[in-house]
PQR file with spaces between the fields and no chain letter, atoms N, CA, C, O and H, PARSE charges and radii, in Angstrom:
ATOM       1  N    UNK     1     178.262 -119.220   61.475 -0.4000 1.5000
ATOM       2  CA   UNK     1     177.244 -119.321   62.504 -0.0000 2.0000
ATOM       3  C    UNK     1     176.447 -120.590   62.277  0.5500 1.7000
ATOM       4  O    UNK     1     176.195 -121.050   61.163 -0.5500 1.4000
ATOM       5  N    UNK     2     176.032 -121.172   63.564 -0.4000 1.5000
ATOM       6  CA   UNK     2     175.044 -122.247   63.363 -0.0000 2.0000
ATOM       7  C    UNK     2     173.622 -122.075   64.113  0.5500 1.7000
ATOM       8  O    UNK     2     173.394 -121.618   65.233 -0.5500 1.4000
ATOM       9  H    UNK     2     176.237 -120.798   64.469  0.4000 1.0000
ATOM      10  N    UNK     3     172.777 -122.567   63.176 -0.4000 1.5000
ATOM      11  CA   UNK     3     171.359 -121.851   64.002 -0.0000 2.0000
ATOM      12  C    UNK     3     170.476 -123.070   64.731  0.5500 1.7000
ATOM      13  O    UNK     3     170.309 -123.995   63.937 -0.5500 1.4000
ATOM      14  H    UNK     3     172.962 -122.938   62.266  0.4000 1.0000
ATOM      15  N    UNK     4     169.961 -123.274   65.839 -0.4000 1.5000
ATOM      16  CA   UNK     4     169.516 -124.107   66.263 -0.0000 2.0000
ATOM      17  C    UNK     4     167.689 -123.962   66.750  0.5500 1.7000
ATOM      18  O    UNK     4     167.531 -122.823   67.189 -0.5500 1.4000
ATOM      19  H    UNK     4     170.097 -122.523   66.485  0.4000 1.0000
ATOM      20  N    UNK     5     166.926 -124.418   66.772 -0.4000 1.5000
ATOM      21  CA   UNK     5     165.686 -124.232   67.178 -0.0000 2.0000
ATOM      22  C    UNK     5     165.019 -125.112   68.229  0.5500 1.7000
ATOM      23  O    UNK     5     164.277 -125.968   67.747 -0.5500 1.4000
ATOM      24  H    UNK     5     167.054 -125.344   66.416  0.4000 1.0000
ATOM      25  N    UNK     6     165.119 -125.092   69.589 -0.4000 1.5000
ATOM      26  CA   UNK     6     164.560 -125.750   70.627 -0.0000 2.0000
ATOM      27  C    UNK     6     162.905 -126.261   70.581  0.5500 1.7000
ATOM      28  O    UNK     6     161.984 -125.762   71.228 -0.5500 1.4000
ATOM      29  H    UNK     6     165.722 -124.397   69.980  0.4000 1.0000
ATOM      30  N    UNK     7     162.830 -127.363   69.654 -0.4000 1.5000
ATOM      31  CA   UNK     7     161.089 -127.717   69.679 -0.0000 2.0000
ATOM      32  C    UNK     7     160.604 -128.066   70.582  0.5500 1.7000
ATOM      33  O    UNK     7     159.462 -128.500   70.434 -0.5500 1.4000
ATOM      34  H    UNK     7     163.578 -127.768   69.129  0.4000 1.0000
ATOM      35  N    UNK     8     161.101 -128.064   71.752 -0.4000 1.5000
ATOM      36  CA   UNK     8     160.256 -128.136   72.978 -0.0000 2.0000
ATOM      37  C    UNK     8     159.664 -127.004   73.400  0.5500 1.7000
ATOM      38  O    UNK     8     158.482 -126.993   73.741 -0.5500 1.4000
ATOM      39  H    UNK     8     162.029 -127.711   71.873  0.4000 1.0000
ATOM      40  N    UNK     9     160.607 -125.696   73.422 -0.4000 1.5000
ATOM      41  CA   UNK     9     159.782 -124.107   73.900 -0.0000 2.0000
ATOM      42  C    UNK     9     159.250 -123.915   72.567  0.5500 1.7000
ATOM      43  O    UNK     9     158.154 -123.358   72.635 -0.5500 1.4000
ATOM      44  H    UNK     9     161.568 -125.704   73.145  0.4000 1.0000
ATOM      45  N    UNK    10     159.752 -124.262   70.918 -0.4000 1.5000
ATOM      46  CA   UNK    10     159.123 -123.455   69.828 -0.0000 2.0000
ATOM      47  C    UNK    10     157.274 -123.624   70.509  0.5500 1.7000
ATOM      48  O    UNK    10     156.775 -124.599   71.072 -0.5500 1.4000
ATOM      49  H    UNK    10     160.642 -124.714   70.863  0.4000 1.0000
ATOM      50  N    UNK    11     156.618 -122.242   70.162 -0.4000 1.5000
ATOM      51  CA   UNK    11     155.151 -122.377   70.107 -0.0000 2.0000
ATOM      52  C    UNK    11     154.270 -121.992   68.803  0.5500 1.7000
ATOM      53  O    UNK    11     153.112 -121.621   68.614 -0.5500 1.4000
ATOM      54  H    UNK    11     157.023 -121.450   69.705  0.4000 1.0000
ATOM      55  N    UNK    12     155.677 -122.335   67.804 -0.4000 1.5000
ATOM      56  CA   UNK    12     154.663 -121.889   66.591 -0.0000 2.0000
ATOM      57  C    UNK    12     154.343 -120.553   66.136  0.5500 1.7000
ATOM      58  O    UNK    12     153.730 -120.321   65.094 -0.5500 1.4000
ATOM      59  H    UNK    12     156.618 -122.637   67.958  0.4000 1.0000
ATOM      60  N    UNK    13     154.910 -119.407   67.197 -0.4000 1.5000
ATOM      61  CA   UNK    13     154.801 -117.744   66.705 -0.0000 2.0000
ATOM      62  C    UNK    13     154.334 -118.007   65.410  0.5500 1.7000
ATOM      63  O    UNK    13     153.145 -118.185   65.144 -0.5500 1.4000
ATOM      64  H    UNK    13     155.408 -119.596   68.043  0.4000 1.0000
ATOM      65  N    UNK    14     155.462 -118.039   64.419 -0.4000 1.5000
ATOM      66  CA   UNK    14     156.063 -117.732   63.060 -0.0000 2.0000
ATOM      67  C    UNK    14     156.413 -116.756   62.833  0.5500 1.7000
ATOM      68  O    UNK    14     156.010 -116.219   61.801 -0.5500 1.4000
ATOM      69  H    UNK    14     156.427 -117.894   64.635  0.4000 1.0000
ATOM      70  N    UNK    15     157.345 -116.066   63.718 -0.4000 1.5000
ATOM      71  CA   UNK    15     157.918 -114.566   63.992 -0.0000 2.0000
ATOM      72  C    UNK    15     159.304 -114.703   62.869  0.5500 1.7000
ATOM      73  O    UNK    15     159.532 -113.960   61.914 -0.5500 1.4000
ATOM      74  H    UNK    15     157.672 -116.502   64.556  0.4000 1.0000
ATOM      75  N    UNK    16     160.054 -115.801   63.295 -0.4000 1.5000
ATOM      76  CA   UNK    16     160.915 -115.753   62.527 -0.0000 2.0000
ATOM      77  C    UNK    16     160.745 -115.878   61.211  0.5500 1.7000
ATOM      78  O    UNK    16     161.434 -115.254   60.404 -0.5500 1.4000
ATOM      79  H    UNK    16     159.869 -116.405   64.071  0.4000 1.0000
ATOM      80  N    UNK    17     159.574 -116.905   60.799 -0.4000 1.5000
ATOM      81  CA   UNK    17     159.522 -116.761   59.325 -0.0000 2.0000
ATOM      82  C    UNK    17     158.931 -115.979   58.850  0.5500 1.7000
ATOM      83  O    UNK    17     158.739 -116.207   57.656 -0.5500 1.4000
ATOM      84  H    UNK    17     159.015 -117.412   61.455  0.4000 1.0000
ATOM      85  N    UNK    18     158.236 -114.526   59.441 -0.4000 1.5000
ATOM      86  CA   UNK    18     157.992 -113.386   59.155 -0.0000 2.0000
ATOM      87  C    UNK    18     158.886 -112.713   59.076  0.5500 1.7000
ATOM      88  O    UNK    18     158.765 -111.723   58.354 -0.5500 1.4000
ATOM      89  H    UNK    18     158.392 -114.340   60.411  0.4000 1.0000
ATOM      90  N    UNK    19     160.126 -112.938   59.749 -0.4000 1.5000
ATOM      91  CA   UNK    19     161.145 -111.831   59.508 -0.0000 2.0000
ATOM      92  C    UNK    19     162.483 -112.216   58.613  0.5500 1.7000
ATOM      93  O    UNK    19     163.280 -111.378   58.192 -0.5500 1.4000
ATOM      94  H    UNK    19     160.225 -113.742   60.335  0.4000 1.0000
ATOM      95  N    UNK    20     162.585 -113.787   58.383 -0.4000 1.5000
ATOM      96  CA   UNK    20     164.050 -114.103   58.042 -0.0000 2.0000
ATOM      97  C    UNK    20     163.175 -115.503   57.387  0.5500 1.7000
ATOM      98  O    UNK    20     163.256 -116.609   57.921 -0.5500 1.4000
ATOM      99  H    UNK    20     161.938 -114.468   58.725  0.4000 1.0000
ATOM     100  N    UNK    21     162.168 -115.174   55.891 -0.4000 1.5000
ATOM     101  CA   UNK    21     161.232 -115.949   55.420 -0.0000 2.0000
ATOM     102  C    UNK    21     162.690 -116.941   54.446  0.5500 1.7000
ATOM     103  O    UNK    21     162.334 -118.056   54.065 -0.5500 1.4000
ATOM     104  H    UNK    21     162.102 -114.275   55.458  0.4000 1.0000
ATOM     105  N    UNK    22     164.039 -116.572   54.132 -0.4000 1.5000
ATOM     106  CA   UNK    22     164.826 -117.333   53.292 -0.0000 2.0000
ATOM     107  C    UNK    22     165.234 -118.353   54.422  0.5500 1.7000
ATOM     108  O    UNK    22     165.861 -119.302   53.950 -0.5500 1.4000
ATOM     109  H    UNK    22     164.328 -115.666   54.442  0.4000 1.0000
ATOM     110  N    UNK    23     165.087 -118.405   55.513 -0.4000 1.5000
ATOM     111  CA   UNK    23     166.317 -119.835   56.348 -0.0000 2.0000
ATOM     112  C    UNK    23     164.917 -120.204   57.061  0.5500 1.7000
ATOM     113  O    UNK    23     164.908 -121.376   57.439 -0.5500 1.4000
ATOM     114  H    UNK    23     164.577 -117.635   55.897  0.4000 1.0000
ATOM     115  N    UNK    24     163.753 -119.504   57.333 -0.4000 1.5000
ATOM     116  CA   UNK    24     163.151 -120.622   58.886 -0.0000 2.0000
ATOM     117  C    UNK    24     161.506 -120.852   57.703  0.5500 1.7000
ATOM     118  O    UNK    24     160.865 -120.078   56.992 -0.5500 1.4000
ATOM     119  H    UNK    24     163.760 -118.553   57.025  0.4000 1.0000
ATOM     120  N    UNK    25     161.415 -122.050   57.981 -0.4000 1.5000
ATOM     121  CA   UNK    25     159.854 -122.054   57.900 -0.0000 2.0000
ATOM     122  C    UNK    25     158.829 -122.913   58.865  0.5500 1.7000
ATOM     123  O    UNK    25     159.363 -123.613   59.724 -0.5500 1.4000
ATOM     124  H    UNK    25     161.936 -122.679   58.559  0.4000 1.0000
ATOM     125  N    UNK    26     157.772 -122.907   58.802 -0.4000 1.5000
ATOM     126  CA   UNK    26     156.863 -123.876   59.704 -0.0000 2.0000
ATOM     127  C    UNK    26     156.610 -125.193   58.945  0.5500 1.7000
ATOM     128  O    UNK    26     156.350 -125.252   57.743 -0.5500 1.4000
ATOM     129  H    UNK    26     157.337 -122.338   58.104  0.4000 1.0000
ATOM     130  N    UNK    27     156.722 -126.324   59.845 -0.4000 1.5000
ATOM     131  CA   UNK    27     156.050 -128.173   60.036 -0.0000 2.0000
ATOM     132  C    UNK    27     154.806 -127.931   59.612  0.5500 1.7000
ATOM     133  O    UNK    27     154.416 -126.776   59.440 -0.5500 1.4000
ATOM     134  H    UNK    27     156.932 -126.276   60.821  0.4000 1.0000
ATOM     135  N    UNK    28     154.251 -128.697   59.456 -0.4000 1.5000
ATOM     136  CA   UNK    28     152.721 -129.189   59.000 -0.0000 2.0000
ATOM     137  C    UNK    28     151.939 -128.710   60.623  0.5500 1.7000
ATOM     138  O    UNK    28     150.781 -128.294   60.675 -0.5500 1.4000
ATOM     139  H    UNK    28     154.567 -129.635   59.596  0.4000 1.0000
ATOM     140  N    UNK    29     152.718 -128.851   61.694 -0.4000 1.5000
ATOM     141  CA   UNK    29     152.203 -128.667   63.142 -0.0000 2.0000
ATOM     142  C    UNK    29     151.943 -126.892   63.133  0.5500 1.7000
ATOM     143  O    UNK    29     151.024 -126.448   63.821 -0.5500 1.4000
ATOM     144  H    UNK    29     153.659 -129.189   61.651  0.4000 1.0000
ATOM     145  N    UNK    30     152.696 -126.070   62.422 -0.4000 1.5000
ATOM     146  CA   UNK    30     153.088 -124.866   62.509 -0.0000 2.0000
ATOM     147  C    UNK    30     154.191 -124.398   63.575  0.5500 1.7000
ATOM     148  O    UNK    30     154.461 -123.279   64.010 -0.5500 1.4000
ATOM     149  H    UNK    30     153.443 -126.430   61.863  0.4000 1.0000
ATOM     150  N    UNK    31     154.938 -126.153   63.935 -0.4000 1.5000
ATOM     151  CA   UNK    31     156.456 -125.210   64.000 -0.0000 2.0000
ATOM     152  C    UNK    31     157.133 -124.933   63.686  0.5500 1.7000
ATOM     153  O    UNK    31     157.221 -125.551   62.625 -0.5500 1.4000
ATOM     154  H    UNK    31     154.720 -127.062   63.582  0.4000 1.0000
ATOM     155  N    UNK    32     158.325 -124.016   63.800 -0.4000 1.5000
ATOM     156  CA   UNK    32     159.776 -123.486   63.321 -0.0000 2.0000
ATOM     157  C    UNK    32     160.757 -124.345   62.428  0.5500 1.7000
ATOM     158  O    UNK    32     160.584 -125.511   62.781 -0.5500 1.4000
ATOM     159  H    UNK    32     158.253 -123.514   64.662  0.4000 1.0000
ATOM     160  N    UNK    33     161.399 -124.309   61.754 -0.4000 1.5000
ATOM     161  CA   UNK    33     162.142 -124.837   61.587 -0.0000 2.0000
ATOM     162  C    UNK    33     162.711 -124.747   60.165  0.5500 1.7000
ATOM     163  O    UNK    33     162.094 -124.617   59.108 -0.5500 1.4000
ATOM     164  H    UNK    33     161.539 -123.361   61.466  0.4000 1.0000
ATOM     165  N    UNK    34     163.993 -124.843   60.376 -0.4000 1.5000
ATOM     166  CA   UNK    34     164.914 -124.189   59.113 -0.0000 2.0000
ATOM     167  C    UNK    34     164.505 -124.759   57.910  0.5500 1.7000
ATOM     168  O    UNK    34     163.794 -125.749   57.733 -0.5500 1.4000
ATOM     169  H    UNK    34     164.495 -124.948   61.234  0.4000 1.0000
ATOM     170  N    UNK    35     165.022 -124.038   57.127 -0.4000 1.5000
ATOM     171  CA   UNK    35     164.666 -124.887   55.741 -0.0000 2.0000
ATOM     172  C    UNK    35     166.249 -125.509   55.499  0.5500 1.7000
ATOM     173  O    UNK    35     167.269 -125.248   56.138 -0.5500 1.4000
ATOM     174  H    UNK    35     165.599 -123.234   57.271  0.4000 1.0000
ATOM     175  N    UNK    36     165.991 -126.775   53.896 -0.4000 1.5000
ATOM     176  CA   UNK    36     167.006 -127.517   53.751 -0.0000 2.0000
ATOM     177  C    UNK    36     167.840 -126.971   53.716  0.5500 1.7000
ATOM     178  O    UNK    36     167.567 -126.020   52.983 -0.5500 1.4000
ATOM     179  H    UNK    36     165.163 -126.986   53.377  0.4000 1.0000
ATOM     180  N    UNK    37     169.360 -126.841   54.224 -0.4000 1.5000
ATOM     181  CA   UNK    37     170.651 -126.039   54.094 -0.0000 2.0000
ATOM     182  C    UNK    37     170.814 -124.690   54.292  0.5500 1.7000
ATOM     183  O    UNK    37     171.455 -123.843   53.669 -0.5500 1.4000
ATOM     184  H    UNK    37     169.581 -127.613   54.820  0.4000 1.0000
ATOM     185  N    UNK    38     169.928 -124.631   55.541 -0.4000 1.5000
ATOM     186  CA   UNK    38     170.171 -123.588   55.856 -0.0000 2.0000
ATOM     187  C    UNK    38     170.593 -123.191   57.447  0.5500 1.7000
ATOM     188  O    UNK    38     170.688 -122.056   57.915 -0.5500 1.4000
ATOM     189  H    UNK    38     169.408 -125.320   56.046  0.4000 1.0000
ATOM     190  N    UNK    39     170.803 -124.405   58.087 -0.4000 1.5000
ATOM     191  CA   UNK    39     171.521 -124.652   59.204 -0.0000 2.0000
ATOM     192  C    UNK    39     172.417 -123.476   59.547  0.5500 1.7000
ATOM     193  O    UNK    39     172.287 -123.109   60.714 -0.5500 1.4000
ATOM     194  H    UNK    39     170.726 -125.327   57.707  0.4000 1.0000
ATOM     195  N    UNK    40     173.649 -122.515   58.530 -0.4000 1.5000
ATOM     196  CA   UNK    40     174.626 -121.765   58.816 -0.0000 2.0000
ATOM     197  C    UNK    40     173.328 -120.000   58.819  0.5500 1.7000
ATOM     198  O    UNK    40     173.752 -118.965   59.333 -0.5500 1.4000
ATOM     199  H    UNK    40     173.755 -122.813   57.581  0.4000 1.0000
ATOM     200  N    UNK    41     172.523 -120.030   58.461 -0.4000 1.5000
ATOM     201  CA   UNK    41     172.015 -118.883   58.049 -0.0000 2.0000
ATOM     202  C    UNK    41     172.423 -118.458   56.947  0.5500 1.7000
ATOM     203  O    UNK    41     172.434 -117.237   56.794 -0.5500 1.4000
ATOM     204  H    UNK    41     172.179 -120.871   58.043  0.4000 1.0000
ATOM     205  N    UNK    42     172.918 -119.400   55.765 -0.4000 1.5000
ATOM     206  CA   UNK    42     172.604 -118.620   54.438 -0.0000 2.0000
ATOM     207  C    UNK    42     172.742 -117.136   54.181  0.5500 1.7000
ATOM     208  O    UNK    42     172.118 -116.423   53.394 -0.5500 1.4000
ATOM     209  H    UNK    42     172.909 -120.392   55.890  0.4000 1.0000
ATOM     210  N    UNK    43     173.853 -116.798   55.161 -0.4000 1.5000
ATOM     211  CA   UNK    43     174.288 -115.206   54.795 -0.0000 2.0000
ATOM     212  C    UNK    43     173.108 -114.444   55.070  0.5500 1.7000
ATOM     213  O    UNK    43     173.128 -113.331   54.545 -0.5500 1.4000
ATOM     214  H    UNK    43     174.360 -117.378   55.800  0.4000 1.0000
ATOM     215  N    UNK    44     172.382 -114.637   55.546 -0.4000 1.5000
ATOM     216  CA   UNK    44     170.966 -113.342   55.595 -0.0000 2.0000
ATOM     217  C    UNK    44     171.266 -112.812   56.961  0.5500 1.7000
ATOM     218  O    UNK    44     171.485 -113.504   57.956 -0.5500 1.4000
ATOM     219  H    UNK    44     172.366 -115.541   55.973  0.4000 1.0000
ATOM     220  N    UNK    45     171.251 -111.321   56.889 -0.4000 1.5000
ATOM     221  CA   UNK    45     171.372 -110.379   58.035 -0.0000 2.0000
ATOM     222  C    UNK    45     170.139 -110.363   58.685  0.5500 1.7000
ATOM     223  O    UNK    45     170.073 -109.521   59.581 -0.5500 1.4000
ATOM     224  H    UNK    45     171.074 -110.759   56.081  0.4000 1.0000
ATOM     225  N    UNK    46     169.000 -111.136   58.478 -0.4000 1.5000
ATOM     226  CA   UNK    46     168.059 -111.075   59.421 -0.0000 2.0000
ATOM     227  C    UNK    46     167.797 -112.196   60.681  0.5500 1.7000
ATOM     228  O    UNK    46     167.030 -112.231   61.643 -0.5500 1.4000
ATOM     229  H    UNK    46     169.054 -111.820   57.750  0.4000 1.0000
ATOM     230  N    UNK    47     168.928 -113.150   60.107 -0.4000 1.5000
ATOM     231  CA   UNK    47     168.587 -114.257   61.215 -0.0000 2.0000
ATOM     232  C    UNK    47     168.603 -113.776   62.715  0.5500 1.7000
ATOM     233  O    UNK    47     167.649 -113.949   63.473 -0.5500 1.4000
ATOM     234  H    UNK    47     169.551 -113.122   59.326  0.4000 1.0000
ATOM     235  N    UNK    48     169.730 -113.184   63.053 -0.4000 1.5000
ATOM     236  CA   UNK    48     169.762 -112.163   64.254 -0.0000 2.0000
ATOM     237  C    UNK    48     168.086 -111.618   64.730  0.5500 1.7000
ATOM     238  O    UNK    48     167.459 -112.022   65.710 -0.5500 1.4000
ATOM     239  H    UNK    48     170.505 -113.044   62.437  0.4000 1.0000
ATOM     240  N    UNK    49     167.710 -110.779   63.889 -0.4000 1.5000
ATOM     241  CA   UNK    49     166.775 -110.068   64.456 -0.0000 2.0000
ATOM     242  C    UNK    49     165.598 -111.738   64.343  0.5500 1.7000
ATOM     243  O    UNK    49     165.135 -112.221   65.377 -0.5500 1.4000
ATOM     244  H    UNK    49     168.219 -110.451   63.093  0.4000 1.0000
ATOM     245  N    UNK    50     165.340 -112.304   63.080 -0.4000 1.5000
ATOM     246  CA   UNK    50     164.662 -113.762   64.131 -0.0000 2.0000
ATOM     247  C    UNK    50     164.949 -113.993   65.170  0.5500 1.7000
ATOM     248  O    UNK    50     163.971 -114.136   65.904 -0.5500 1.4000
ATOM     249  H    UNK    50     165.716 -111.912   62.240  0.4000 1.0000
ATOM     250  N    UNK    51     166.127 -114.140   65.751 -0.4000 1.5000
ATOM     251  CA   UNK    51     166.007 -114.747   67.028 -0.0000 2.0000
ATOM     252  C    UNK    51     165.817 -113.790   68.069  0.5500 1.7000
ATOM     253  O    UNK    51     165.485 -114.238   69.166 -0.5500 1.4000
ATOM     254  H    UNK    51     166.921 -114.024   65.155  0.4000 1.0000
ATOM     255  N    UNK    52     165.964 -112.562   67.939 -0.4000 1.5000
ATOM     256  CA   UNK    52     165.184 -111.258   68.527 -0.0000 2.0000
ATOM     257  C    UNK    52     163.563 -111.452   68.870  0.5500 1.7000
ATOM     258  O    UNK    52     163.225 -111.298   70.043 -0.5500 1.4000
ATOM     259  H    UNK    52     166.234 -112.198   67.047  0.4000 1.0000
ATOM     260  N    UNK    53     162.653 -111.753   67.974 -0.4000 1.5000
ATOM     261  CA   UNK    53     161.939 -111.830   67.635 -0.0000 2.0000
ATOM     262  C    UNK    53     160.950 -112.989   68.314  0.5500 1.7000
ATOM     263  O    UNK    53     159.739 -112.859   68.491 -0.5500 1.4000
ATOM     264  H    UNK    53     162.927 -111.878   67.021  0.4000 1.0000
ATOM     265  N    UNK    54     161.553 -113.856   68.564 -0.4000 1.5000
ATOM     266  CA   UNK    54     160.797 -115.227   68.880 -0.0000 2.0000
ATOM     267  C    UNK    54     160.321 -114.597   70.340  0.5500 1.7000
ATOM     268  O    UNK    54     160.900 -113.731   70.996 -0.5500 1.4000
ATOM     269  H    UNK    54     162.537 -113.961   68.420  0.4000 1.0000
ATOM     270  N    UNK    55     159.408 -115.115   70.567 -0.4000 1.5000
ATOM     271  CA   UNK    55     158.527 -114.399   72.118 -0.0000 2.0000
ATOM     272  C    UNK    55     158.917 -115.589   73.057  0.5500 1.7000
ATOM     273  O    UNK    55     158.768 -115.355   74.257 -0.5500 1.4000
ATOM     274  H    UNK    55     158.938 -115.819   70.035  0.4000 1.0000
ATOM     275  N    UNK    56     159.445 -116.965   72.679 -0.4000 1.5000
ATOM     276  CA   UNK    56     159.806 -117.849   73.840 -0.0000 2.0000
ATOM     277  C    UNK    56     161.700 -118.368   73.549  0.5500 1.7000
ATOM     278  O    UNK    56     162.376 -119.340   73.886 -0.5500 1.4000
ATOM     279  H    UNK    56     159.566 -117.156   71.705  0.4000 1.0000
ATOM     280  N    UNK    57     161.879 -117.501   73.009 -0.4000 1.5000
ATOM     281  CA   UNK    57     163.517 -117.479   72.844 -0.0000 2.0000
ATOM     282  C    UNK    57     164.068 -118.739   72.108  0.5500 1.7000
ATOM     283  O    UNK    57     165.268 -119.013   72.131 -0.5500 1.4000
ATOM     284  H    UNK    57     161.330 -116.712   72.735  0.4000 1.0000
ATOM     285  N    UNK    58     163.104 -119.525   71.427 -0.4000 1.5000
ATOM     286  CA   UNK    58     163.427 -120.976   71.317 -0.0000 2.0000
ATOM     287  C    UNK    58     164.663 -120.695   69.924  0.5500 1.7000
ATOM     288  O    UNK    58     164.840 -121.646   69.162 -0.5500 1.4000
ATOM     289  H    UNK    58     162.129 -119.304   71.409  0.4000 1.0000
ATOM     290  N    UNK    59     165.139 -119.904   69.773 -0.4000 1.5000
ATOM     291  CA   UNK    59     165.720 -120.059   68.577 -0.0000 2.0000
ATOM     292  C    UNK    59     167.629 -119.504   69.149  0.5500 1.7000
ATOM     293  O    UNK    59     167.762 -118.718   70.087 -0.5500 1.4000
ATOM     294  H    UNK    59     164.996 -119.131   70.391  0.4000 1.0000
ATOM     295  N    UNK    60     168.583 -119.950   68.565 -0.4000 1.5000
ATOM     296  CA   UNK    60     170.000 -120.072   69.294 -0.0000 2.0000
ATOM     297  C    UNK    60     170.750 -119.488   67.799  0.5500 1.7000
ATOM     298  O    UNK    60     170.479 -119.873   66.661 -0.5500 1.4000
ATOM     299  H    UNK    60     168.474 -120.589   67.803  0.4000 1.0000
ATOM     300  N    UNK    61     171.608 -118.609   68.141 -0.4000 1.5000
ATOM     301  CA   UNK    61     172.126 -118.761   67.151 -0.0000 2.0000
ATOM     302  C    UNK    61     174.079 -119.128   67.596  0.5500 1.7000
ATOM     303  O    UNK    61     174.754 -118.441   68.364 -0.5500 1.4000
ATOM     304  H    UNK    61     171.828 -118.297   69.065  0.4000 1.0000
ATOM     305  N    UNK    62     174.408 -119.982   67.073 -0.4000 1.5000
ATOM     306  CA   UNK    62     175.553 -120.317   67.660 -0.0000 2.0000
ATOM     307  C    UNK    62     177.227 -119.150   66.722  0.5500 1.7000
ATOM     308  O    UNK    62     177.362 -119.231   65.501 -0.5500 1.4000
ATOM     309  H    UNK    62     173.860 -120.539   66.450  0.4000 1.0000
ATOM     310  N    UNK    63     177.941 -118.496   67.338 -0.4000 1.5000
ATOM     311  CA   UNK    63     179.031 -118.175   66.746 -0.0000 2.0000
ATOM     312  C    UNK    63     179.825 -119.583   66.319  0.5500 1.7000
ATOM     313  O    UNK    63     179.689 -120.528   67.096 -0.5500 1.4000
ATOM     314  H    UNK    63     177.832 -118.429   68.330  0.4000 1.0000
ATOM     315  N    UNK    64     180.617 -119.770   65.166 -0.4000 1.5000
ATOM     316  CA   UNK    64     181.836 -120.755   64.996 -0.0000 2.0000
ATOM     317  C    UNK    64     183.010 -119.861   65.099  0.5500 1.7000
ATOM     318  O    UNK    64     184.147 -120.322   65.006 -0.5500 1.4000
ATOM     319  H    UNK    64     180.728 -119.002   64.534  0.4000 1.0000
């Protein structure tokens, strides 16, 4: 899987890094955004429910 984060809709929730705190964290701005190497989701079964989670959908998770 590849995970993508749209910083134009992100608004900074921090939903995902409340829920899936090993792959997403917040910018200095308080937006989204993955941490280093963690682009595939790092095997964590919560990335899913992150992108559940986000209230402006900005987060993608791609099948390979």
């Amino acid at each position: 899987m590849r995970i993508s984060i749209d910083q134009d809709v992100c608004i900074g929730a921090g939903q995902c890094v409340l829920t899936s705190p090993g792959v997403f964290t917040q910018d200095d701005d308080g937006f989204s955004e993955l941490l280093p190497g963690r682009e595939d989701g790092g095997g964590d079964p919560l990335v899913r429910e992150a992108v559940r989670a986000c209230p402006v959908q900005a987060i993608t998770v791609h099948d390979e």
